Amino acid sequence: MQFAILGPVEARRPDGTPVALGGPQLRGLLALLALDAGRVVSAGRLIDGLHGEHPPEGAAEALQSQVSRLRRRLRDGGAPDGLVEFTPAGYRLAVDPADVDVHRFDRLTGQARETPDPAGKIELFTEALALWRGPALDGLADPPRAARLAELRLAATEDRVEAGLALGHHDRLVAELRELTREHPLRERLAAQLVRALHGSGRSAEALAVFAEVRARLADELGADPSPGLADAHAAVLRAAAPAPARRVPVPLAGFVGRAELDRLTAALREARLVTLTGPGGAGKTRLAVEAAARAAGEVCFVELATTTEVPRAVLAALGLREQGVLAPGAPADPADRLAAGLADRPLLLVLDNCEHVVAAAARLVGRLLGECAGLRVLATSREALGLTGETLVPVGALPAGAAARLFTDRAAAVAPGAAPEPGVVTRICAALDGLPLAIELAAARLRSLSADDVAARLGDRFGLLSRGDRTAEPRHRTLRGVVEWSWDLLDPAEQRLAGRFAVFAGGARPAAVERVCAGSDAVLTGLVEKSFVQFGGGRYRMLETIRAFCAEQGDDRRAAHAKYFLDFACAHEPKLRGADQLTALAELTAEHADLHAALRWSAGEDPGTALRLMAALSWYWWLRGLRSEATPIADTVLAAVGPEPPPGLAEEYVLCAIQASDTDVAIEPILRRLDGPLRYPYLFLLWAFSPRTKAEDGERLAALIGEDAWSRAFAGIGDGLGAQYRGRIAEAEAHFSASLAAFRALGDRWGEASTLEKLAEFADWRGDHGRFRELMDESVRLAGELGAVGDAAELLCRRADGVLRAGDAEAAKADYEAAAAQARAAGTPLTVARARGGLGEIARRAGDLAAARRWYSSALGLATDPVTGGETRIRLHTGSGWTAAAEGRLDEAAELHQEALATALEHANLPGAAQAIEGLAGVLAGRDEDERAAFLLGVAVGLRGAPVTGDADVAGVADRVRARLGAGAYAEAFGRGRELPPEQAVEEAGQRRFALGS
C-alpha cells in the first residue's frame, strides 16, 4: 500500500485505487504518522499536530478511537493487520518510508543534488516534483509542516531550473520562470535565474528590465539591496559574458516517444567528437538529434542542410557569423576559413541535419573544423556515414512494437480525441509500416477522416494512403512517397537497378541469393547498405517493407529467378531434415520462410510444376515446424491449376499436394496405386495416414513403397510398431520401436528419436517401471523442445503426466498437465488443450471432486473434434466421464459413455483404446454385481492390449472387488477365458451391445 501527503492525503492500494479514509481527523492522523513512517510518534505529538496548542478535553481517549477507526479503514481497503502499531512510546505506521511520497521526494532530491551530470539532475528532480499533486497536507490544519514542505518543493524546482540553465535550456525555461517569479516576487534566486534565462535566449534587454523591476521591489518592500547571486546575473548581462547562438535548437510541437537510441546517442556524444545518426528516411533521425541537442550542456547550434548545397555558408548563417565585416576592405574570406577562425576557441555542439545529399561537402567541412577547433563537437544526421576517421555511428532503425504503438496512439489522440483505436489494430498498422516514426505519424493523421480499421485495410496502397502530411514540413517529409523518393534519387543507376531487383525478396536474403537472383555485385550492394536503403545484420540483407514496396514499382520482374533459386534451396535442404543436420536445416529454412512462401504463391499461378516440386520439398519442414495448415490455400490453387492428373514425373509431388489441400474429393487413389517405389518422400505415408482420406488398402500400398535407405527403414519401423501395438502384440511392437530408435540415433534425427522414445516409455509405464518411463519421457520432451515443436512437446508433457499420475504423484502430474495446456494454447493446438484438461479431470476424479472432474471432461470434449487425430483423446475423455458417472451411482449413463469410447476405438482400429473402454464397462458390471462377466471383460481387455497396465487404480479396484466376491479360483477362470479370446472375435463381439451388457 502506498501513502501520499504531497497533496490531498491518500492511501492507495497496489493497483492505484484510493482507500476511503473518512474525514479530516483520520486523514490528518495518517499524515502525521506517514511523515515519520517506520518510526514511533508519541501520543503527545499526534495530539499537538491534530489540535494545536489547545487540545480539547479527552484528546487522549479520542486519539485511541481515531487510531482504531484508521486501522479499520485501512484494513477494509486491503491493508494487512498491524499496519498501525501501538507501543508504550506511541504509535508507528509500520511501512517502508519508500512507500510514502514525501520520503521518496527527499530521497530523489538528495540523489539529484549529489549527481554531477546536469541531465541526470533534471531527470531526478523532475521525477521528485512529479510526486506533488497540489499543496502538501491539503485540507489539513498544520500550517508549519505544510510551509516547510512547500519550501522544499520550491527549492527542488530552483535546483532543477539551475540544471536546465547549465545545459543551455534558456529559451524553454523563460515561461516557467516568469510564472514562478509572479508567484514568488521576492524570491531572489528565481529572479536571478529568469535574468540568466532571458539573457541566454538573446533577450538581454528584457533581462535588464527584470532586474530593475526586482531591485525596486526589494527596496520598496524590504528596504534591501539585491543579493550577490542576483547582482552577478545582472553584471553578466552587462558584460555580455555568455552570447547565445544565433540559431537555437528547434522546439518540437509534439511529445517525444522514448527510444533506446537516445541513450546510446547521449553516451556517444560524451565520448566522441563526431557522431552520425544513420538510417532510412522517416526513421526519426532529426527528432533524436533535437532531443540529444536539447539535453547537451553548453552552446548548441542546429543547422538544417536539406534545402541547401552550400554547407559552409549554411553553418555561417546558423551561427550568425559574417563572412566579412561591413567596413572591411577586400574580397570576403572563404566561408570555411571564417568558420575555422570563429570556432577556434568556442566550445560548441554543431548539429548538421540531413547531410545525405551533400555528404562529400559536409565531410570536408567537418574534417577541417574538428582538426582546427578543439572545443567543437559535431552531431550529424544522414542516410549514409560521413566516412571520417574517428566517426561514431549510431544506427536508427524501426521503433520497437511498444514504442511504435505509443507513438501512434499519442498522435491519434491529437487528431481524434476520445476515440482510442483498438490495440490489436494499432499493432498491425505499426508492423505494416516497419515501425517508421514518420509513416506512423502520417497514418495516425488519417484518423481525422478514417477509422483505424480503415487505415489498416488500406495499407496495401500505403503511398496513396499516406499522401497528406504537415504543410510546414519539407516536401520530402510531407508524404511517405516523398521520403523514399528523396533517398531513391540519391542512388546511382547501378544502385537503383539492384534495389529494384532486391524488392523481390519478401524476407531479406543472404549474399548468395542476391548474387544469383539479382545479378548484383558486392560493391553495389555495399553502396545500398551505406545509403540506408538496405540493412545488413546476422549475415542477411534486408529492406524495410515501405522501401521494398517503392522499389517493386521501379524494378524489373525477377520472380521466376527467385522461385527457381528457392526451389533449389528447398530441395537441397529437404534431405538434411532427416539426419544429423536437422536443426541447422530447420533454422535455415525458417530464416527463408517468407521467401519460400512468396515463391510458392507466385509459382502456384505462373508455374504449377515448380509449385508442386516446392510443396513436396517443404512438406516435411511444415510437419516438423507444426505449420501443416499453411500450405492448404496454396495447395488448393496448385491443384486447380494442374487439374485432375499430375504432370509427367510429378505423381508423388501431386499426391503430397493433394494430401495438404482442403478439397478431399479429388480422386487421387488411382494415382496412388500407380506410384512406383521407392518413395522419394518417404514421409508421404505418415502425412497420408493423418489425412481425412485414409484407407487401409492405400496405407498398405504406400507402406510397401517405403525405400531401403536407413531413414526410410527406421520410419517404416514406427509404422510396424504401431500396427503391432494396435493389434495387441506388445513384445513385437516394442522390438520394432527399439530398432527404430537405434537407427534414428545413428542418423541423428531428433524427430524419430522423440517419436520412438515416447512409445517405449508407454510400454515401460504399463509394466510399472516408473523410473524407466520417466527417463525415456524426459528425453523425448527434451528432443521435442530442441526441435522447437511446442505443440508436440505439450502432447509429450501430457503423456508424461499420465504415467506420473499412475505412479501416484498427483502434484507433479498436475504441473505437467497445466504446463502442457499453457504451451498448447500458445501453439494453437486445441486437441492437446483437451488432452491436458482431461488429465486435470482425472486428478480431480481421483481426489474425489467429481463435480470438478465432470467440468474438466465436458470442456475438453468440445475441443477434441478432429475426426482423424481426436479419436484417442475422445476415448480417454469418455472413459473418464464413465468412471465419474459410475462413482456417482449413475451406471446406465456410465455404460453409455464407455460404449461411446469403445465405438470410437473400433472405428480407429485402436485395440489399446478398446481395452480401456472395456475395462470401464467391467467397472459398470461390477457395480451391478455381475462379477463373473466383469472378470471376463477384464481378461478381454488385457488380451486386446497385449499386456496389463500396472498402477491403474480404477482397474485394480474393480479386480479386487470382483475377486473378493467370486473367490480367487472363479475370478482366475473367468479372467483367463476373456484373455484367451482371440482378438478378432473380441473385436467382432465388442461391436455388439450384448458384449458389454452381458445379456
PDB file of C-alpha atoms in Angstrom, residues 302-457:
ATOM      1  CA  PHE A 302      21.400  23.442 -35.187  1.00  0.00           C
ATOM      2  CA  VAL A 303      21.909  23.619 -38.976  1.00  0.00           C
ATOM      3  CA  GLU A 304      19.290  22.331 -41.449  1.00  0.00           C
ATOM      4  CA  LEU A 305      21.001  21.276 -44.695  1.00  0.00           C
ATOM      5  CA  ALA A 306      18.045  19.751 -46.577  1.00  0.00           C
ATOM      6  CA  THR A 307      17.390  22.839 -48.686  1.00  0.00           C
ATOM      7  CA  THR A 308      20.978  23.853 -49.476  1.00  0.00           C
ATOM      8  CA  THR A 309      24.066  22.627 -51.263  1.00  0.00           C
ATOM      9  CA  GLU A 310      26.324  25.313 -49.713  1.00  0.00           C
ATOM     10  CA  VAL A 311      27.285  23.662 -46.451  1.00  0.00           C
ATOM     11  CA  PRO A 312      29.811  26.219 -45.066  1.00  0.00           C
ATOM     12  CA  ARG A 313      27.524  29.185 -45.786  1.00  0.00           C
ATOM     13  CA  ALA A 314      24.568  27.434 -44.134  1.00  0.00           C
ATOM     14  CA  VAL A 315      26.656  26.895 -40.997  1.00  0.00           C
ATOM     15  CA  LEU A 316      27.849  30.516 -41.041  1.00  0.00           C
ATOM     16  CA  ALA A 317      24.255  31.746 -41.240  1.00  0.00           C
ATOM     17  CA  ALA A 318      23.101  29.498 -38.412  1.00  0.00           C
ATOM     18  CA  LEU A 319      25.937  30.725 -36.184  1.00  0.00           C
ATOM     19  CA  GLY A 320      25.231  34.354 -37.018  1.00  0.00           C
ATOM     20  CA  LEU A 321      28.775  34.855 -38.303  1.00  0.00           C
ATOM     21  CA  ARG A 322      29.514  37.211 -41.199  1.00  0.00           C
ATOM     22  CA  GLU A 323      31.840  36.261 -43.986  1.00  0.00           C
ATOM     23  CA  GLN A 324      33.317  39.784 -43.704  1.00  0.00           C
ATOM     24  CA  GLY A 325      32.841  42.925 -41.668  1.00  0.00           C
ATOM     25  CA  VAL A 326      30.773  45.761 -43.142  1.00  0.00           C
ATOM     26  CA  LEU A 327      33.716  48.179 -43.246  1.00  0.00           C
ATOM     27  CA  ALA A 328      36.426  45.627 -44.034  1.00  0.00           C
ATOM     28  CA  PRO A 329      38.152  46.154 -47.405  1.00  0.00           C
ATOM     29  CA  GLY A 330      38.922  43.442 -49.949  1.00  0.00           C
ATOM     30  CA  ALA A 331      37.326  40.208 -51.012  1.00  0.00           C
ATOM     31  CA  PRO A 332      35.413  38.149 -48.440  1.00  0.00           C
ATOM     32  CA  ALA A 333      37.187  35.285 -46.767  1.00  0.00           C
ATOM     33  CA  ASP A 334      36.431  31.678 -47.691  1.00  0.00           C
ATOM     34  CA  PRO A 335      33.425  30.545 -45.586  1.00  0.00           C
ATOM     35  CA  ALA A 336      35.336  27.531 -44.267  1.00  0.00           C
ATOM     36  CA  ASP A 337      38.239  29.779 -43.211  1.00  0.00           C
ATOM     37  CA  ARG A 338      35.804  32.106 -41.465  1.00  0.00           C
ATOM     38  CA  LEU A 339      34.202  29.172 -39.630  1.00  0.00           C
ATOM     39  CA  ALA A 340      37.556  27.789 -38.525  1.00  0.00           C
ATOM     40  CA  ALA A 341      38.522  31.186 -37.146  1.00  0.00           C
ATOM     41  CA  GLY A 342      35.153  31.808 -35.493  1.00  0.00           C
ATOM     42  CA  LEU A 343      35.027  28.426 -33.754  1.00  0.00           C
ATOM     43  CA  ALA A 344      38.695  28.112 -32.817  1.00  0.00           C
ATOM     44  CA  ASP A 345      38.148  28.932 -29.135  1.00  0.00           C
ATOM     45  CA  ARG A 346      34.422  28.318 -28.867  1.00  0.00           C
ATOM     46  CA  PRO A 347      33.021  25.187 -27.111  1.00  0.00           C
ATOM     47  CA  LEU A 348      30.066  24.196 -29.260  1.00  0.00           C
ATOM     48  CA  LEU A 349      27.924  21.246 -30.312  1.00  0.00           C
ATOM     49  CA  LEU A 350      27.236  21.677 -34.029  1.00  0.00           C
ATOM     50  CA  VAL A 351      24.231  19.685 -35.290  1.00  0.00           C
ATOM     51  CA  LEU A 352      24.211  19.135 -39.070  1.00  0.00           C
ATOM     52  CA  ASP A 353      20.819  17.742 -40.084  1.00  0.00           C
ATOM     53  CA  ASN A 354      20.187  15.886 -43.394  1.00  0.00           C
ATOM     54  CA  CYS A 355      23.687  15.535 -44.822  1.00  0.00           C
ATOM     55  CA  GLU A 356      22.965  12.732 -47.300  1.00  0.00           C
ATOM     56  CA  HIS A 357      22.697  14.851 -50.459  1.00  0.00           C
ATOM     57  CA  VAL A 358      25.789  16.898 -49.570  1.00  0.00           C
ATOM     58  CA  VAL A 359      27.705  14.162 -47.801  1.00  0.00           C
ATOM     59  CA  ALA A 360      31.049  14.886 -49.503  1.00  0.00           C
ATOM     60  CA  ALA A 361      30.923  18.636 -48.795  1.00  0.00           C
ATOM     61  CA  ALA A 362      29.773  18.040 -45.223  1.00  0.00           C
ATOM     62  CA  ALA A 363      32.588  15.546 -44.654  1.00  0.00           C
ATOM     63  CA  ARG A 364      35.219  18.013 -45.952  1.00  0.00           C
ATOM     64  CA  LEU A 365      33.985  20.829 -43.714  1.00  0.00           C
ATOM     65  CA  VAL A 366      33.580  18.651 -40.597  1.00  0.00           C
ATOM     66  CA  GLY A 367      37.003  17.113 -41.069  1.00  0.00           C
ATOM     67  CA  ARG A 368      38.645  20.519 -41.239  1.00  0.00           C
ATOM     68  CA  LEU A 369      36.732  22.080 -38.346  1.00  0.00           C
ATOM     69  CA  LEU A 370      37.335  19.159 -35.977  1.00  0.00           C
ATOM     70  CA  GLY A 371      41.032  19.310 -36.800  1.00  0.00           C
ATOM     71  CA  GLU A 372      41.321  23.072 -36.081  1.00  0.00           C
ATOM     72  CA  CYS A 373      38.698  23.718 -33.374  1.00  0.00           C
ATOM     73  CA  ALA A 374      39.476  21.830 -30.177  1.00  0.00           C
ATOM     74  CA  GLY A 375      36.211  22.694 -28.426  1.00  0.00           C
ATOM     75  CA  LEU A 376      33.956  21.625 -31.296  1.00  0.00           C
ATOM     76  CA  ARG A 377      31.758  18.529 -31.327  1.00  0.00           C
ATOM     77  CA  VAL A 378      29.605  17.538 -34.306  1.00  0.00           C
ATOM     78  CA  LEU A 379      26.362  15.558 -34.432  1.00  0.00           C
ATOM     79  CA  ALA A 380      25.282  14.731 -37.988  1.00  0.00           C
ATOM     80  CA  THR A 381      22.194  13.018 -39.359  1.00  0.00           C
ATOM     81  CA  SER A 382      22.461  11.308 -42.722  1.00  0.00           C
ATOM     82  CA  ARG A 383      21.278   8.272 -44.631  1.00  0.00           C
ATOM     83  CA  GLU A 384      24.948   7.350 -45.052  1.00  0.00           C
ATOM     84  CA  ALA A 385      28.011   7.927 -42.909  1.00  0.00           C
ATOM     85  CA  LEU A 386      30.366  10.861 -43.487  1.00  0.00           C
ATOM     86  CA  GLY A 387      33.218   8.369 -43.706  1.00  0.00           C
ATOM     87  CA  LEU A 388      35.728  10.217 -41.495  1.00  0.00           C
ATOM     88  CA  THR A 389      38.266   8.628 -39.179  1.00  0.00           C
ATOM     89  CA  GLY A 390      37.015   8.671 -35.599  1.00  0.00           C
ATOM     90  CA  GLU A 391      33.345   8.893 -36.640  1.00  0.00           C
ATOM     91  CA  THR A 392      30.970   7.083 -34.269  1.00  0.00           C
ATOM     92  CA  LEU A 393      27.859   5.712 -35.959  1.00  0.00           C
ATOM     93  CA  VAL A 394      24.534   5.346 -34.160  1.00  0.00           C
ATOM     94  CA  PRO A 395      22.146   3.472 -36.489  1.00  0.00           C
ATOM     95  CA  VAL A 396      18.492   4.479 -36.181  1.00  0.00           C
ATOM     96  CA  GLY A 397      16.048   1.780 -37.198  1.00  0.00           C
ATOM     97  CA  ALA A 398      12.447   0.872 -36.623  1.00  0.00           C
ATOM     98  CA  LEU A 399      10.718   1.651 -33.357  1.00  0.00           C
ATOM     99  CA  PRO A 400      10.109  -1.367 -31.115  1.00  0.00           C
ATOM    100  CA  ALA A 401       6.493  -2.544 -31.180  1.00  0.00           C
ATOM    101  CA  GLY A 402       5.584  -0.947 -27.843  1.00  0.00           C
ATOM    102  CA  ALA A 403       7.112   2.443 -28.667  1.00  0.00           C
ATOM    103  CA  ALA A 404       5.541   2.396 -32.150  1.00  0.00           C
ATOM    104  CA  ALA A 405       2.094   1.746 -30.648  1.00  0.00           C
ATOM    105  CA  ARG A 406       2.572   4.559 -28.111  1.00  0.00           C
ATOM    106  CA  LEU A 407       3.554   6.962 -30.896  1.00  0.00           C
ATOM    107  CA  PHE A 408       0.516   6.059 -32.998  1.00  0.00           C
ATOM    108  CA  THR A 409      -1.849   6.299 -30.019  1.00  0.00           C
ATOM    109  CA  ASP A 410      -0.362   9.635 -28.926  1.00  0.00           C
ATOM    110  CA  ARG A 411      -0.657  11.207 -32.386  1.00  0.00           C
ATOM    111  CA  ALA A 412      -4.124   9.676 -32.904  1.00  0.00           C
ATOM    112  CA  ALA A 413      -5.363  11.249 -29.665  1.00  0.00           C
ATOM    113  CA  ALA A 414      -4.285  14.656 -31.004  1.00  0.00           C
ATOM    114  CA  VAL A 415      -6.343  14.399 -34.213  1.00  0.00           C
ATOM    115  CA  ALA A 416      -9.245  12.246 -32.996  1.00  0.00           C
ATOM    116  CA  PRO A 417      -9.630  12.737 -29.233  1.00  0.00           C
ATOM    117  CA  GLY A 418     -11.955  10.455 -27.321  1.00  0.00           C
ATOM    118  CA  ALA A 419     -11.820   7.545 -29.786  1.00  0.00           C
ATOM    119  CA  ALA A 420      -8.894   5.355 -28.778  1.00  0.00           C
ATOM    120  CA  PRO A 421      -8.086   2.805 -31.522  1.00  0.00           C
ATOM    121  CA  GLU A 422      -8.151  -0.892 -30.672  1.00  0.00           C
ATOM    122  CA  PRO A 423      -4.640  -2.041 -29.622  1.00  0.00           C
ATOM    123  CA  GLY A 424      -4.570  -5.004 -31.995  1.00  0.00           C
ATOM    124  CA  VAL A 425      -5.314  -2.758 -34.980  1.00  0.00           C
ATOM    125  CA  VAL A 426      -2.614  -0.315 -33.870  1.00  0.00           C
ATOM    126  CA  THR A 427      -0.100  -3.159 -33.673  1.00  0.00           C
ATOM    127  CA  ARG A 428      -0.978  -4.300 -37.205  1.00  0.00           C
ATOM    128  CA  ILE A 429      -0.644  -0.793 -38.621  1.00  0.00           C
ATOM    129  CA  CYS A 430       2.725  -0.163 -36.967  1.00  0.00           C
ATOM    130  CA  ALA A 431       4.113  -3.531 -38.065  1.00  0.00           C
ATOM    131  CA  ALA A 432       2.955  -2.978 -41.649  1.00  0.00           C
ATOM    132  CA  LEU A 433       4.735   0.401 -41.641  1.00  0.00           C
ATOM    133  CA  ASP A 434       8.023  -1.136 -40.411  1.00  0.00           C
ATOM    134  CA  GLY A 435       7.875   0.865 -37.182  1.00  0.00           C
ATOM    135  CA  LEU A 436       8.986   4.003 -39.105  1.00  0.00           C
ATOM    136  CA  PRO A 437       8.026   7.032 -36.986  1.00  0.00           C
ATOM    137  CA  LEU A 438       7.198   9.299 -39.939  1.00  0.00           C
ATOM    138  CA  ALA A 439       4.981   6.670 -41.572  1.00  0.00           C
ATOM    139  CA  ILE A 440       3.239   6.018 -38.246  1.00  0.00           C
ATOM    140  CA  GLU A 441       2.588   9.735 -37.718  1.00  0.00           C
ATOM    141  CA  LEU A 442       1.200  10.065 -41.257  1.00  0.00           C
ATOM    142  CA  ALA A 443      -1.062   7.055 -40.648  1.00  0.00           C
ATOM    143  CA  ALA A 444      -2.293   8.445 -37.318  1.00  0.00           C
ATOM    144  CA  ALA A 445      -3.122  11.732 -39.034  1.00  0.00           C
ATOM    145  CA  ARG A 446      -5.554   9.876 -41.313  1.00  0.00           C
ATOM    146  CA  LEU A 447      -7.781   9.186 -38.305  1.00  0.00           C
ATOM    147  CA  ARG A 448      -9.280  12.614 -38.904  1.00  0.00           C
ATOM    148  CA  SER A 449     -11.374  11.019 -41.655  1.00  0.00           C
ATOM    149  CA  LEU A 450     -10.867   7.226 -41.384  1.00  0.00           C
ATOM    150  CA  SER A 451     -11.181   4.652 -38.643  1.00  0.00           C
ATOM    151  CA  ALA A 452      -8.105   2.714 -37.556  1.00  0.00           C
ATOM    152  CA  ASP A 453      -9.593  -0.418 -39.187  1.00  0.00           C
ATOM    153  CA  ASP A 454      -9.954   1.501 -42.462  1.00  0.00           C
ATOM    154  CA  VAL A 455      -6.349   2.676 -42.276  1.00  0.00           C
ATOM    155  CA  ALA A 456      -5.157  -0.892 -41.662  1.00  0.00           C
ATOM    156  CA  ALA A 457      -7.235  -2.211 -44.556  1.00  0.00           C
TER     157      ALA A 457
END
